[in-house]
Amino acid sequence: MAFAIFGKYLYNDLAFTLKAYTQKESKKAFKTIEKYKNQYYFLGYIQYEFYKYLEDKNYKSKEPFLYFFAFKSKKIFTNEEKNLDFYPSFSSNLNQEKYFENFDKVKDAIAKGQSYQVNLTQELHLQSNLNVYESFLSLYPKQNTPYKAYMKNEFLELASFSPELFFKIKNKKIITKPMKGTIKRSNNPKEDENLKNFLKCDEKTISENVMIVDLLRNDISKLIKKHSLKCELFKVKTYPTLHQLISKISGKLKQKNDYFKIFKALFPCGSITGAPKIETIKLIENLEQRKRGIYCGAIGLIHKNKAKFSVAIRTLEKKNNNDFLRYSVGSGLVWDSQKQDEFEELKLKSKILEPNFYLFETMYYKNHSILFFKEHLQRILNSA
C-alpha cells in the first residue's frame, strides 16, 4: 500500500501520481494540483536540479525532478517500532582534501566578485543494516523535526529530517525561514547557553544570515503586495546536536500567483545556494560535479489554500538502482570563512547518522558496596 509521511501526519489511500521531466510537464503538474487541491493531499518532492526546468524550456531530464502523490486520507503518524538501531557503514566519507581544494576556488571566486556567499557541499555514501523506512523509524525519535518526511516511488526512496522551512502559505500569506549559522551543542548547560549567545552575536554568522535574508527578501518581493514585507531576524533554534540561527521573512501574496510562479521566484532556496543566486549556482555546479538530487531541493504538501515545503537538508536518499544511500552536508562560505572550521561544520552536520550505543558492565555488590567500583567506572569511561 502506498503511503508517505510529512510532519506529524501519515498520508495514504493513493489516487494518482504526478511527475515531470520538462518545464512544460511541470507547469501541467502544478495546474493539476491547482485544479484538485481541495480534493486531495498533494505530497511530494522537487529535486535541486529542478532549477534547470525553470531556466530552459527545452531541457529534459532522464528522471523526473518533480514528483507528487495525490492522497485521499491522512492520520496522525505514530512510530510503533521501538527496537530498531541504525548502524551505518560508510563506503564514501567526507573528503577533506577535495573540500579544501574547492574551498580555495570559492575564495578565489569571491575575490573576483563572482559570488559573495557559496553553499559548498559534499556527499557521503553509506550502507545500513536497515532499509530506508526502518532507518527513518530508527532516527525519528532523536530527529523529530517539524518537516520530517518519508516517501517511496518507482525511482527512489527518501527519509528526511529537515529542520528548515522553505516556504509556507496560509491565508494568502507566505512565510520563509532561512537557516544560516550553526554551532555545536555542549553537554554542560551553562556552556551550551554561552554557545547560543555567541551564535547570536558572532559577526561572521550575522553577516551570512543577513546576506541570505537580503536574497530571499528580493525573491519573495516578486510574489507579494507592496508594503507587506516583514522581517524578523536572528532567532536561535536548538536541535539535539547543534544550534542554528534562523530569520523569518513574510508578506501578503498578490492575487495572480500560481505554484509554478512561486517556485520560479524562490527555487532553489537561497540558503543552500548562496548569493547572487544564478552565478553561484553555476559555480556550485562546476565545483561539485554531481547532481544534488533531493538534497537541497524541496519536500512538501499542497492542500486547499495551504502549502508547506521544507528545504531538503538532513536527508537520506536511495535510488532504486543503487545499493547505497546518499547523504549530503554543506556550509555557507564567505570571504572570512576558515577552511578547517567549515569542514568541522560538515562533520557536525553528519552526526545525526551516528548510532546510539550502550555499555554494559557486570559488578559485584556485597555488604552495601560495589567491589572495585572506581576501576569499573574507569573501564566504562575507557570503553566510551
mmCIF file of C-alpha atoms in Angstrom:
data_model
loop_
_atom_site.group_PDB
_atom_site.id
_atom_site.type_symbol
_atom_site.label_atom_id
_atom_site.label_comp_id
_atom_site.label_asym_id
_atom_site.label_seq_id
_atom_site.Cartn_x
_atom_site.Cartn_y
_atom_site.Cartn_z
ATOM 1 C CA MET A 1 0.000 0.000 0.000
ATOM 2 C CA ALA A 2 1.384 3.406 -0.963
ATOM 3 C CA PHE A 3 1.822 5.901 1.841
ATOM 4 C CA ALA A 4 4.041 8.844 2.747
ATOM 5 C CA ILE A 5 4.882 10.827 5.873
ATOM 6 C CA PHE A 6 5.317 14.570 6.257
ATOM 7 C CA GLY A 7 5.424 16.375 9.572
ATOM 8 C CA LYS A 8 3.148 14.717 12.094
ATOM 9 C CA TYR A 9 0.889 13.022 9.537
ATOM 10 C CA LEU A 10 0.904 9.814 7.523
ATOM 11 C CA TYR A 11 -0.871 10.125 4.165
ATOM 12 C CA ASN A 12 -2.465 7.144 2.410
ATOM 13 C CA ASP A 13 -5.226 5.984 0.055
ATOM 14 C CA LEU A 14 -3.395 6.979 -3.133
ATOM 15 C CA ALA A 15 -5.491 8.303 -6.042
ATOM 16 C CA PHE A 16 -2.749 9.047 -8.614
ATOM 17 C CA THR A 17 0.749 10.458 -9.034
ATOM 18 C CA LEU A 18 2.213 13.376 -10.979
ATOM 19 C CA LYS A 19 5.713 13.610 -12.419
ATOM 20 C CA ALA A 20 7.547 15.978 -14.730
ATOM 21 C CA TYR A 21 10.628 15.669 -16.934
ATOM 22 C CA THR A 22 10.389 19.132 -18.541
ATOM 23 C CA GLN A 23 9.274 22.688 -17.829
ATOM 24 C CA LYS A 24 6.064 22.123 -19.793
ATOM 25 C CA GLU A 25 5.238 18.958 -17.838
ATOM 26 C CA SER A 26 5.951 20.705 -14.524
ATOM 27 C CA LYS A 27 3.555 23.537 -15.420
ATOM 28 C CA LYS A 28 0.932 20.926 -16.297
ATOM 29 C CA ALA A 29 1.520 19.116 -12.990
ATOM 30 C CA PHE A 30 1.076 22.322 -10.993
ATOM 31 C CA LYS A 31 -2.132 23.112 -12.914
ATOM 32 C CA THR A 32 -3.461 19.661 -11.984
ATOM 33 C CA ILE A 33 -2.592 20.340 -8.353
ATOM 34 C CA GLU A 34 -4.393 23.709 -8.505
ATOM 35 C CA LYS A 35 -7.454 22.004 -10.004
ATOM 36 C CA TYR A 36 -7.715 19.188 -7.450
ATOM 37 C CA LYS A 37 -6.073 20.658 -4.332
ATOM 38 C CA ASN A 38 -9.420 20.846 -2.488
ATOM 39 C CA GLN A 39 -9.973 17.142 -3.103
ATOM 40 C CA TYR A 40 -6.534 15.603 -2.468
ATOM 41 C CA TYR A 41 -3.423 15.999 -0.359
ATOM 42 C CA PHE A 42 -0.583 16.576 -2.829
ATOM 43 C CA LEU A 43 2.601 15.432 -1.144
ATOM 44 C CA GLY A 44 5.901 15.209 -2.993
ATOM 45 C CA TYR A 45 9.366 16.452 -3.743
ATOM 46 C CA ILE A 46 11.182 18.733 -6.140
ATOM 47 C CA GLN A 47 14.816 17.866 -6.753
ATOM 48 C CA TYR A 48 17.521 20.535 -6.602
ATOM 49 C CA GLU A 49 18.105 20.260 -10.374
ATOM 50 C CA PHE A 50 14.518 21.432 -10.976
ATOM 51 C CA TYR A 51 16.113 24.854 -11.479
ATOM 52 C CA LYS A 52 17.137 23.591 -14.941
ATOM 53 C CA TYR A 53 13.432 23.382 -15.884
ATOM 54 C CA LEU A 54 12.968 26.956 -14.712
ATOM 55 C CA GLU A 55 15.881 28.223 -16.816
ATOM 56 C CA ASP A 56 15.391 26.238 -20.029
ATOM 57 C CA LYS A 57 12.021 25.288 -21.533
ATOM 58 C CA ASN A 58 13.756 22.737 -23.786
ATOM 59 C CA TYR A 59 15.638 20.920 -21.012
ATOM 60 C CA LYS A 60 14.547 17.297 -20.463
ATOM 61 C CA SER A 61 15.774 15.146 -17.583
ATOM 62 C CA LYS A 62 16.260 11.375 -17.514
ATOM 63 C CA GLU A 63 14.328 11.105 -14.260
ATOM 64 C CA PRO A 64 11.545 13.397 -13.014
ATOM 65 C CA PHE A 65 12.747 16.354 -10.965
ATOM 66 C CA LEU A 66 9.147 16.857 -9.784
ATOM 67 C CA TYR A 67 7.061 14.069 -8.247
ATOM 68 C CA PHE A 68 3.802 14.309 -6.274
ATOM 69 C CA PHE A 69 1.424 11.770 -4.756
ATOM 70 C CA ALA A 70 -2.296 12.612 -4.601
ATOM 71 C CA PHE A 71 -3.600 11.072 -1.374
ATOM 72 C CA LYS A 72 -7.201 10.935 -0.193
ATOM 73 C CA SER A 73 -6.595 10.453 3.534
ATOM 74 C CA LYS A 74 -4.297 11.335 6.412
ATOM 75 C CA LYS A 75 -3.869 10.299 10.023
ATOM 76 C CA ILE A 76 -1.510 11.083 12.894
ATOM 77 C CA PHE A 77 1.778 9.240 12.398
ATOM 78 C CA THR A 78 2.792 7.023 15.310
ATOM 79 C CA ASN A 79 6.115 5.230 15.471
ATOM 80 C CA GLU A 80 5.420 1.808 16.954
ATOM 81 C CA GLU A 81 8.862 0.349 16.201
ATOM 82 C CA LYS A 82 10.956 0.667 19.357
ATOM 83 C CA ASN A 83 13.832 -1.751 18.776
ATOM 84 C CA LEU A 84 15.444 -0.564 15.550
ATOM 85 C CA ASP A 85 19.050 0.606 15.751
ATOM 86 C CA PHE A 86 20.579 2.364 12.755
ATOM 87 C CA TYR A 87 24.207 1.280 12.183
ATOM 88 C CA PRO A 88 25.645 2.845 9.015
ATOM 89 C CA SER A 89 28.877 1.843 7.319
ATOM 90 C CA PHE A 90 30.409 4.448 5.016
ATOM 91 C CA SER A 91 31.701 3.460 1.583
ATOM 92 C CA SER A 92 32.403 7.116 0.741
ATOM 93 C CA ASN A 93 33.046 9.584 3.549
ATOM 94 C CA LEU A 94 33.881 13.291 3.707
ATOM 95 C CA ASN A 95 36.928 14.158 1.595
ATOM 96 C CA GLN A 96 38.931 16.876 3.332
ATOM 97 C CA GLU A 97 41.482 17.259 0.538
ATOM 98 C CA LYS A 98 38.787 17.801 -2.102
ATOM 99 C CA TYR A 99 36.843 20.109 0.212
ATOM 100 C CA PHE A 100 39.902 22.292 0.823
ATOM 101 C CA GLU A 101 40.595 22.402 -2.927
ATOM 102 C CA ASN A 102 37.042 23.598 -3.652
ATOM 103 C CA PHE A 103 37.172 25.954 -0.668
ATOM 104 C CA ASP A 104 40.165 27.741 -2.231
ATOM 105 C CA LYS A 105 38.311 28.007 -5.551
ATOM 106 C CA VAL A 106 35.321 29.537 -3.756
ATOM 107 C CA LYS A 107 37.591 32.098 -2.073
ATOM 108 C CA ASP A 108 39.035 32.947 -5.487
ATOM 109 C CA ALA A 109 35.519 33.398 -6.936
ATOM 110 C CA ILE A 110 34.560 35.680 -4.034
ATOM 111 C CA ALA A 111 37.738 37.722 -4.548
ATOM 112 C CA LYS A 112 36.807 38.168 -8.228
ATOM 113 C CA GLY A 113 33.268 39.273 -7.351
ATOM 114 C CA GLN A 114 31.561 36.229 -8.908
ATOM 115 C CA SER A 115 29.852 35.460 -5.596
ATOM 116 C CA TYR A 116 29.826 36.675 -2.013
ATOM 117 C CA GLN A 117 28.424 33.554 -0.331
ATOM 118 C CA VAL A 118 28.587 29.953 -1.588
ATOM 119 C CA ASN A 119 26.948 26.906 -0.026
ATOM 120 C CA LEU A 120 29.591 24.239 -0.684
ATOM 121 C CA THR A 121 28.541 20.630 -0.043
ATOM 122 C CA GLN A 122 29.851 17.077 -0.067
ATOM 123 C CA GLU A 123 28.079 13.752 -0.465
ATOM 124 C CA LEU A 124 28.527 10.641 1.677
ATOM 125 C CA HIS A 125 27.633 7.108 0.575
ATOM 126 C CA LEU A 126 26.615 4.559 3.177
ATOM 127 C CA GLN A 127 25.049 1.174 3.692
ATOM 128 C CA SER A 128 22.771 0.362 6.580
ATOM 129 C CA ASN A 129 21.632 -2.708 8.474
ATOM 130 C CA LEU A 130 18.096 -1.341 7.983
ATOM 131 C CA ASN A 131 16.046 -0.477 4.915
ATOM 132 C CA VAL A 132 15.198 3.196 4.313
ATOM 133 C CA TYR A 133 11.854 3.122 6.117
ATOM 134 C CA GLU A 134 13.354 1.310 9.090
ATOM 135 C CA SER A 135 16.184 3.869 9.094
ATOM 136 C CA PHE A 136 13.561 6.629 9.215
ATOM 137 C CA LEU A 137 11.831 4.957 12.167
ATOM 138 C CA SER A 138 15.139 4.444 13.978
ATOM 139 C CA LEU A 139 16.387 8.031 13.543
ATOM 140 C CA TYR A 140 12.975 9.629 14.139
ATOM 141 C CA PRO A 141 12.987 9.622 17.987
ATOM 142 C CA LYS A 142 16.124 11.802 18.196
ATOM 143 C CA GLN A 143 15.394 13.788 14.994
ATOM 144 C CA ASN A 144 11.690 14.563 15.382
ATOM 145 C CA THR A 145 11.845 17.727 13.275
ATOM 146 C CA PRO A 146 8.745 19.659 12.103
ATOM 147 C CA TYR A 147 9.362 18.691 8.467
ATOM 148 C CA LYS A 148 10.400 15.053 8.790
ATOM 149 C CA ALA A 149 9.380 13.046 5.729
ATOM 150 C CA TYR A 150 9.380 9.567 4.253
ATOM 151 C CA MET A 151 8.455 8.716 0.653
ATOM 152 C CA LYS A 152 8.997 5.888 -1.803
ATOM 153 C CA ASN A 153 8.206 5.712 -5.513
ATOM 154 C CA GLU A 154 9.438 3.841 -8.576
ATOM 155 C CA PHE A 155 12.585 5.992 -8.774
ATOM 156 C CA LEU A 156 13.827 6.494 -5.230
ATOM 157 C CA GLU A 157 13.180 6.316 -1.520
ATOM 158 C CA LEU A 158 13.898 9.109 0.951
ATOM 159 C CA ALA A 159 13.977 9.768 4.676
ATOM 160 C CA SER A 160 14.292 13.426 5.599
ATOM 161 C CA PHE A 161 14.746 15.151 8.944
ATOM 162 C CA SER A 162 14.913 18.717 7.700
ATOM 163 C CA PRO A 163 14.520 21.430 10.341
ATOM 164 C CA GLU A 164 14.347 24.225 7.734
ATOM 165 C CA LEU A 165 11.178 25.750 6.299
ATOM 166 C CA PHE A 166 11.483 26.697 2.628
ATOM 167 C CA PHE A 167 8.101 28.412 2.463
ATOM 168 C CA LYS A 168 4.628 28.182 3.936
ATOM 169 C CA ILE A 169 1.396 29.614 2.518
ATOM 170 C CA LYS A 170 -1.670 30.172 4.680
ATOM 171 C CA ASN A 171 -4.453 32.757 4.488
ATOM 172 C CA LYS A 172 -2.804 34.310 1.393
ATOM 173 C CA LYS A 173 0.353 34.973 3.403
ATOM 174 C CA ILE A 174 3.739 33.498 2.500
ATOM 175 C CA ILE A 175 6.483 32.865 5.047
ATOM 176 C CA THR A 176 10.053 31.687 4.568
ATOM 177 C CA LYS A 177 12.573 30.956 7.337
ATOM 178 C CA PRO A 178 16.158 30.774 6.087
ATOM 179 C CA MET A 179 18.552 28.923 8.356
ATOM 180 C CA LYS A 180 22.116 30.222 8.227
ATOM 181 C CA GLY A 181 24.544 29.933 11.128
ATOM 182 C CA THR A 182 25.491 26.761 13.009
ATOM 183 C CA ILE A 183 27.284 25.915 16.250
ATOM 184 C CA LYS A 184 27.688 22.634 18.135
ATOM 185 C CA ARG A 185 25.949 21.941 21.442
ATOM 186 C CA SER A 186 27.598 21.278 24.805
ATOM 187 C CA ASN A 187 26.630 18.755 27.471
ATOM 188 C CA ASN A 188 27.269 21.484 30.045
ATOM 189 C CA PRO A 189 24.075 23.632 30.342
ATOM 190 C CA LYS A 190 25.953 26.851 31.113
ATOM 191 C CA GLU A 191 28.408 26.360 28.259
ATOM 192 C CA ASP A 192 25.519 25.408 25.951
ATOM 193 C CA GLU A 193 23.792 28.705 26.765
ATOM 194 C CA ASN A 194 27.041 30.579 26.106
ATOM 195 C CA LEU A 195 27.307 28.912 22.691
ATOM 196 C CA LYS A 196 23.766 30.062 21.850
ATOM 197 C CA ASN A 197 24.615 33.619 22.833
ATOM 198 C CA PHE A 198 27.818 33.508 20.800
ATOM 199 C CA LEU A 199 25.858 32.390 17.728
ATOM 200 C CA LYS A 200 23.545 35.413 18.021
ATOM 201 C CA CYS A 201 26.452 37.850 18.348
ATOM 202 C CA ASP A 202 29.138 36.412 16.053
ATOM 203 C CA GLU A 203 29.840 38.915 13.249
ATOM 204 C CA LYS A 204 30.585 36.270 10.609
ATOM 205 C CA THR A 205 27.381 34.350 11.395
ATOM 206 C CA ILE A 206 25.267 37.509 11.407
ATOM 207 C CA SER A 207 26.818 38.536 8.086
ATOM 208 C CA GLU A 208 25.998 35.154 6.482
ATOM 209 C CA ASN A 209 22.423 35.292 7.738
ATOM 210 C CA VAL A 210 21.859 38.864 6.538
ATOM 211 C CA MET A 211 23.181 38.043 3.046
ATOM 212 C CA ILE A 212 20.637 35.230 2.661
ATOM 213 C CA VAL A 213 17.823 37.300 4.178
ATOM 214 C CA ASP A 214 18.525 40.018 1.591
ATOM 215 C CA LEU A 215 18.461 37.423 -1.200
ATOM 216 C CA LEU A 216 15.194 35.831 -0.066
ATOM 217 C CA ARG A 217 13.643 39.224 0.606
ATOM 218 C CA ASN A 218 14.324 40.063 -3.023
ATOM 219 C CA ASP A 219 12.927 36.696 -4.199
ATOM 220 C CA ILE A 220 9.750 36.919 -2.141
ATOM 221 C CA SER A 221 9.137 40.538 -3.204
ATOM 222 C CA LYS A 222 8.303 39.246 -6.703
ATOM 223 C CA LEU A 223 5.271 37.472 -5.248
ATOM 224 C CA ILE A 224 3.844 39.797 -2.605
ATOM 225 C CA LYS A 225 1.881 43.029 -2.360
ATOM 226 C CA LYS A 226 3.739 46.291 -1.912
ATOM 227 C CA HIS A 227 4.482 47.364 1.665
ATOM 228 C CA SER A 228 3.555 43.929 3.076
ATOM 229 C CA LEU A 229 7.115 42.638 3.536
ATOM 230 C CA LYS A 230 8.192 41.906 7.116
ATOM 231 C CA CYS A 231 11.467 40.541 8.520
ATOM 232 C CA GLU A 232 12.276 39.065 11.924
ATOM 233 C CA LEU A 233 15.986 38.429 12.407
ATOM 234 C CA PHE A 234 18.286 36.114 14.340
ATOM 235 C CA LYS A 235 16.323 33.604 16.388
ATOM 236 C CA VAL A 236 18.317 30.622 17.717
ATOM 237 C CA LYS A 237 16.692 27.217 17.279
ATOM 238 C CA THR A 238 18.103 24.285 19.257
ATOM 239 C CA TYR A 239 18.373 20.694 17.989
ATOM 240 C CA PRO A 240 19.873 17.560 19.599
ATOM 241 C CA THR A 241 23.410 18.098 18.253
ATOM 242 C CA LEU A 242 23.553 21.791 17.289
ATOM 243 C CA HIS A 243 22.105 25.309 17.487
ATOM 244 C CA GLN A 244 21.112 27.185 14.320
ATOM 245 C CA LEU A 245 20.344 30.827 13.567
ATOM 246 C CA ILE A 246 17.028 31.450 11.802
ATOM 247 C CA SER A 247 15.373 34.555 10.379
ATOM 248 C CA LYS A 248 11.801 34.986 9.140
ATOM 249 C CA ILE A 249 10.535 36.830 6.049
ATOM 250 C CA SER A 250 6.840 37.182 5.251
ATOM 251 C CA GLY A 251 4.388 39.037 3.032
ATOM 252 C CA LYS A 252 0.863 39.026 1.604
ATOM 253 C CA LEU A 253 0.614 37.248 -1.745
ATOM 254 C CA LYS A 254 -0.626 39.015 -4.859
ATOM 255 C CA GLN A 255 -3.843 37.666 -6.348
ATOM 256 C CA LYS A 256 -2.293 36.233 -9.516
ATOM 257 C CA ASN A 257 0.202 33.666 -8.274
ATOM 258 C CA ASP A 258 0.330 30.003 -9.234
ATOM 259 C CA TYR A 259 2.749 27.398 -7.896
ATOM 260 C CA PHE A 260 4.992 27.443 -10.949
ATOM 261 C CA LYS A 261 5.434 31.218 -10.495
ATOM 262 C CA ILE A 262 6.138 30.736 -6.801
ATOM 263 C CA PHE A 263 8.836 28.152 -7.439
ATOM 264 C CA LYS A 264 10.275 30.207 -10.274
ATOM 265 C CA ALA A 265 10.674 33.143 -7.886
ATOM 266 C CA LEU A 266 12.027 31.222 -4.899
ATOM 267 C CA PHE A 267 13.674 27.989 -6.051
ATOM 268 C CA PRO A 268 16.197 26.803 -5.116
ATOM 269 C CA CYS A 269 16.221 28.303 -1.644
ATOM 270 C CA GLY A 270 18.976 30.889 -1.288
ATOM 271 C CA SER A 271 20.192 29.396 1.996
ATOM 272 C CA ILE A 272 21.506 26.325 0.143
ATOM 273 C CA THR A 273 22.903 28.117 -2.915
ATOM 274 C CA GLY A 274 24.379 31.425 -1.810
ATOM 275 C CA ALA A 275 24.326 34.824 -3.434
ATOM 276 C CA PRO A 276 23.939 36.132 -6.055
ATOM 277 C CA LYS A 277 21.876 33.046 -6.796
ATOM 278 C CA ILE A 278 22.271 32.421 -10.551
ATOM 279 C CA GLU A 279 26.039 32.962 -10.686
ATOM 280 C CA THR A 280 26.544 30.956 -7.504
ATOM 281 C CA ILE A 281 24.505 28.015 -8.828
ATOM 282 C CA LYS A 282 26.815 27.902 -11.862
ATOM 283 C CA LEU A 283 29.866 27.979 -9.594
ATOM 284 C CA ILE A 284 28.468 25.158 -7.417
ATOM 285 C CA GLU A 285 27.769 23.026 -10.490
ATOM 286 C CA ASN A 286 31.364 23.432 -11.687
ATOM 287 C CA LEU A 287 32.864 22.662 -8.285
ATOM 288 C CA GLU A 288 30.710 19.798 -7.034
ATOM 289 C CA GLN A 289 30.499 17.899 -10.329
ATOM 290 C CA ARG A 290 27.422 15.932 -9.273
ATOM 291 C CA LYS A 291 23.649 16.132 -9.103
ATOM 292 C CA ARG A 292 22.491 17.034 -5.624
ATOM 293 C CA GLY A 293 19.191 15.234 -6.240
ATOM 294 C CA ILE A 294 16.655 15.509 -3.424
ATOM 295 C CA TYR A 295 19.278 17.194 -1.245
ATOM 296 C CA CYS A 296 18.776 20.986 -1.253
ATOM 297 C CA GLY A 297 15.549 20.607 -3.210
ATOM 298 C CA ALA A 298 12.119 20.825 -1.556
ATOM 299 C CA ILE A 299 9.767 18.349 0.114
ATOM 300 C CA GLY A 300 6.232 19.332 0.951
ATOM 301 C CA LEU A 301 2.474 19.398 0.831
ATOM 302 C CA ILE A 302 -0.221 21.350 -1.020
ATOM 303 C CA HIS A 303 -3.836 21.058 0.139
ATOM 304 C CA LYS A 304 -6.697 23.518 -0.325
ATOM 305 C CA ASN A 305 -5.279 27.028 0.132
ATOM 306 C CA LYS A 306 -2.296 25.939 2.188
ATOM 307 C CA ALA A 307 1.194 24.814 1.273
ATOM 308 C CA LYS A 308 4.261 23.889 3.275
ATOM 309 C CA PHE A 309 7.698 22.917 1.915
ATOM 310 C CA SER A 310 10.960 22.157 3.652
ATOM 311 C CA VAL A 311 14.457 22.717 2.349
ATOM 312 C CA ALA A 312 15.569 19.116 1.803
ATOM 313 C CA ILE A 313 18.614 19.016 4.065
ATOM 314 C CA ARG A 314 19.381 16.232 6.613
ATOM 315 C CA THR A 315 18.048 13.795 4.018
ATOM 316 C CA LEU A 316 18.858 10.177 3.183
ATOM 317 C CA GLU A 317 18.154 9.213 -0.426
ATOM 318 C CA LYS A 318 18.367 5.816 -2.104
ATOM 319 C CA LYS A 319 17.971 5.469 -5.848
ATOM 320 C CA ASN A 320 16.149 2.255 -6.708
ATOM 321 C CA ASN A 321 19.049 1.093 -8.903
ATOM 322 C CA ASN A 322 21.676 1.701 -6.175
ATOM 323 C CA ASP A 323 22.618 -0.414 -3.167
ATOM 324 C CA PHE A 324 23.769 2.584 -1.118
ATOM 325 C CA LEU A 325 22.202 5.643 0.497
ATOM 326 C CA ARG A 326 23.261 9.213 -0.235
ATOM 327 C CA TYR A 327 23.567 11.820 2.489
ATOM 328 C CA SER A 328 24.976 15.296 1.914
ATOM 329 C CA VAL A 329 26.149 18.102 4.172
ATOM 330 C CA GLY A 330 27.262 21.657 3.456
ATOM 331 C CA SER A 331 28.030 25.081 4.845
ATOM 332 C CA GLY A 332 27.916 28.678 3.655
ATOM 333 C CA LEU A 333 31.303 30.144 2.741
ATOM 334 C CA VAL A 334 32.029 33.868 2.845
ATOM 335 C CA TRP A 335 35.271 35.832 2.484
ATOM 336 C CA ASP A 336 36.381 35.415 6.105
ATOM 337 C CA SER A 337 35.470 31.706 6.385
ATOM 338 C CA GLN A 338 38.219 29.397 7.664
ATOM 339 C CA LYS A 339 38.531 26.079 5.832
ATOM 340 C CA GLN A 340 39.096 23.882 8.898
ATOM 341 C CA ASP A 341 36.152 25.453 10.756
ATOM 342 C CA GLU A 342 33.866 24.898 7.761
ATOM 343 C CA PHE A 343 34.978 21.284 7.375
ATOM 344 C CA GLU A 344 34.279 20.718 11.079
ATOM 345 C CA GLU A 345 30.756 22.061 10.461
ATOM 346 C CA LEU A 346 30.247 19.385 7.806
ATOM 347 C CA LYS A 347 31.273 16.714 10.310
ATOM 348 C CA LEU A 348 28.929 18.214 12.909
ATOM 349 C CA LYS A 349 26.001 18.084 10.479
ATOM 350 C CA SER A 350 26.650 14.404 9.735
ATOM 351 C CA LYS A 351 26.416 13.493 13.432
ATOM 352 C CA ILE A 352 22.724 12.640 13.151
ATOM 353 C CA LEU A 353 23.841 9.437 11.410
ATOM 354 C CA GLU A 354 25.838 8.300 14.435
ATOM 355 C CA PRO A 355 24.117 5.329 16.104
ATOM 356 C CA ASN A 356 23.160 5.135 19.739
ATOM 357 C CA PHE A 357 25.435 2.933 21.773
ATOM 358 C CA TYR A 358 25.115 1.271 25.168
ATOM 359 C CA LEU A 359 27.666 -0.004 27.679
ATOM 360 C CA PHE A 360 27.031 -2.995 29.915
ATOM 361 C CA GLU A 361 29.182 -3.621 32.979
ATOM 362 C CA THR A 362 28.958 -6.527 35.438
ATOM 363 C CA MET A 363 29.828 -5.599 39.030
ATOM 364 C CA TYR A 364 29.909 -7.465 42.299
ATOM 365 C CA TYR A 365 27.710 -5.949 45.023
ATOM 366 C CA LYS A 366 28.477 -7.038 48.598
ATOM 367 C CA ASN A 367 27.904 -5.513 52.026
ATOM 368 C CA HIS A 368 26.182 -2.424 50.597
ATOM 369 C CA SER A 369 29.020 -1.533 48.227
ATOM 370 C CA ILE A 370 30.374 -2.394 44.788
ATOM 371 C CA LEU A 371 33.720 -4.101 44.772
ATOM 372 C CA PHE A 372 36.376 -2.228 42.734
ATOM 373 C CA PHE A 373 33.842 0.481 41.892
ATOM 374 C CA LYS A 374 36.442 3.070 40.785
ATOM 375 C CA GLU A 375 38.107 0.528 38.490
ATOM 376 C CA HIS A 376 34.745 -0.427 36.978
ATOM 377 C CA LEU A 377 33.926 3.230 36.422
ATOM 378 C CA GLN A 378 37.260 3.823 34.702
ATOM 379 C CA ARG A 379 36.710 0.829 32.426
ATOM 380 C CA ILE A 380 33.313 2.191 31.383
ATOM 381 C CA LEU A 381 34.864 5.593 30.667
ATOM 382 C CA ASN A 382 37.650 3.988 28.629
ATOM 383 C CA SER A 383 35.125 1.982 26.610
ATOM 384 C CA ALA A 384 33.054 5.094 25.918
#
